[in-house]
Amino acid sequence: MPLWQKANPTTALNMNQELSLHNSLSRQKEVFKPLKPGFVGMYVCGPTVYSDVHLGNCRTFVSFDIIYRYLLHLGYTVRYVRNITDVGHLLDDGEDRMSKGARANQLEPMEVAQKYTNGFHDMMRIFNTLSPSIEPRATGHIPEQIEMVQAILDNGYAYESNGSVYFDTLKFAQEKGIYGDLSGRKIEELIAESRDNLKNQDEKRHPADFAIWMKAAPEHLMHWNSPWSVGFPGWHLECSAMSRKYLGEHFDIHGGGNDLKFPHHENEIAQNVGSCNCAGAGYWLHTNMLLMNGRKMSKSDGNTISPEELFTGDSVHVSKGYSPMAVRFFMLQSHYRSTLDLTDEGLLAAEKGYKRLLEGFHVLLDLTGATGQATDALDQEINQLIDGAFAEMNDDFNTPKALARLFELVSRINSLKGGQLPLTAVSPATLERLQTTFRVFIFDILGLLDEDAAGASGNNQALEGVMQLVLDMRQTARANKDWGTSDKIRDALNAAGIVVKDGKEGVSWGLA
Ligand code: AMP
Ligand code: ZN
């Protein structure tokens, strides 16, 4: 698709159905009612940019891309805010992730943040996700965060201790009675297991208290002046401050992976209520985790695969490389609230499914000669399947079930083409609706690209993105004189029919 072409023409085909979504706060499905009719404000926690984005992150962001796309499709004007966490997210030893990454590599913290933000954007493009409306950085919103800390202090739900400011969780929980509503945690349990900022435990009144402003240690690279100390804001605080700034004190949807429910989101709610007595989002949406071969993906025990390894096939966990759209399709085949287990068999099946869906679409575009009536049984059946696909999306964005309806339609399409079903029993209006539905579903709602068509027109943005990433990896390997890795990448590309040339103007590539 040319860059100037609008990526997401919103063709509202089924506005008469209600959208229901699962609200983590009430733990049940609710009919979605935006605060302002026709408008949706949605905040999604973005990545912490101190290392490469992993496939689990990608799953969560692809899930919210579907939600964003579907809201657009329904005709809503959506302000989608997804932040970049570039300060304040601490490691278990209490050190800031960005600062540690920067010191280890002798880089400016902002260099680290920029590098991994670029990588994140590349990956989002490769997976064909739409850009958010606003992508605020935590470091760009320090005054707003300081203001919020002050408001919480003024309301009596925080206290200063040795230059740091802590949220008074116990007092808040006792007075407001809502702490733990989202995560289901009880304050007594929290006392036992609070992990937040272990290093400064003695500064807190209570183990469940958490830092909203931290005094910076001398070696800490990122710090700002504040009324309490030269320091930096807490991770939870940044999302409260940025969501309020761009979406207001009360907004529609807040999302993230379900590992963020506690403490991150629970503490966001506490900060919102503690600063302005406003809860923030009305609907909380949480995606489930990506597993691999039935186990949690984990770098430490080798049960992990990077997106690049998945695309090139350079991993013991896969028998071959999979294209970004096959991987995206694989993600769509499970509901966002279910765990998703990455296996080679699952990916192979997804690759076949993706091809079958697109082939069905091409066959459908060639169908002509529909002369039936709206009263014909086949005509009605096709319309019911179309309605069913939208109904599944309206039922908490159920992509696997919507895909099942689309595949039932692919069977009908193939039978119409083969003559086993008569086109004389399908009305021209229904054939046209079917064609529109497939186009809208595949490209606008599910956000798939036709990789074959894109390749043929020389405009395969996803492949361009992957190649950029792989060539960057090769460049880094060469700069480190890691010839083994550099050769391995070249050989894998050659095997995939791609030739890399090192010329005066830089590296170029082409199909063999
Ligand atoms: P982080 O960069 O760690 O702050 O994570 C960015 C987003 O990815 C958050 O919404 C996380 O909940 C989500 N996430 C992290 N790990 C996984 C996983 N294995 N599967 C799905 N989502 C994940
Ligand atoms: Zn957040």
Tab-separated table of N, CA, C and O in Angstrom, residues 138 260 295 366:
chain	number	residue	atom	x	y	z
A	138	ALA	N	8.097	9.217	29.550
A	138	ALA	CA	8.068	9.584	30.971
A	138	ALA	C	9.002	10.755	31.249
A	138	ALA	O	8.654	11.671	32.004
A	260	LEU	N	0.937	-6.729	34.747
A	260	LEU	CA	0.997	-5.351	35.256
A	260	LEU	C	-0.141	-5.010	36.222
A	260	LEU	O	-0.148	-3.948	36.818
A	295	ARG	N	5.668	-23.511	28.485
A	295	ARG	CA	6.306	-22.898	29.666
A	295	ARG	C	6.470	-21.404	29.438
A	295	ARG	O	6.528	-20.936	28.308
A	366	ASP	N	-12.790	-12.736	-7.588
A	366	ASP	CA	-13.010	-13.152	-8.978
A	366	ASP	C	-14.421	-13.679	-9.245
A	366	ASP	O	-14.774	-13.969	-10.385
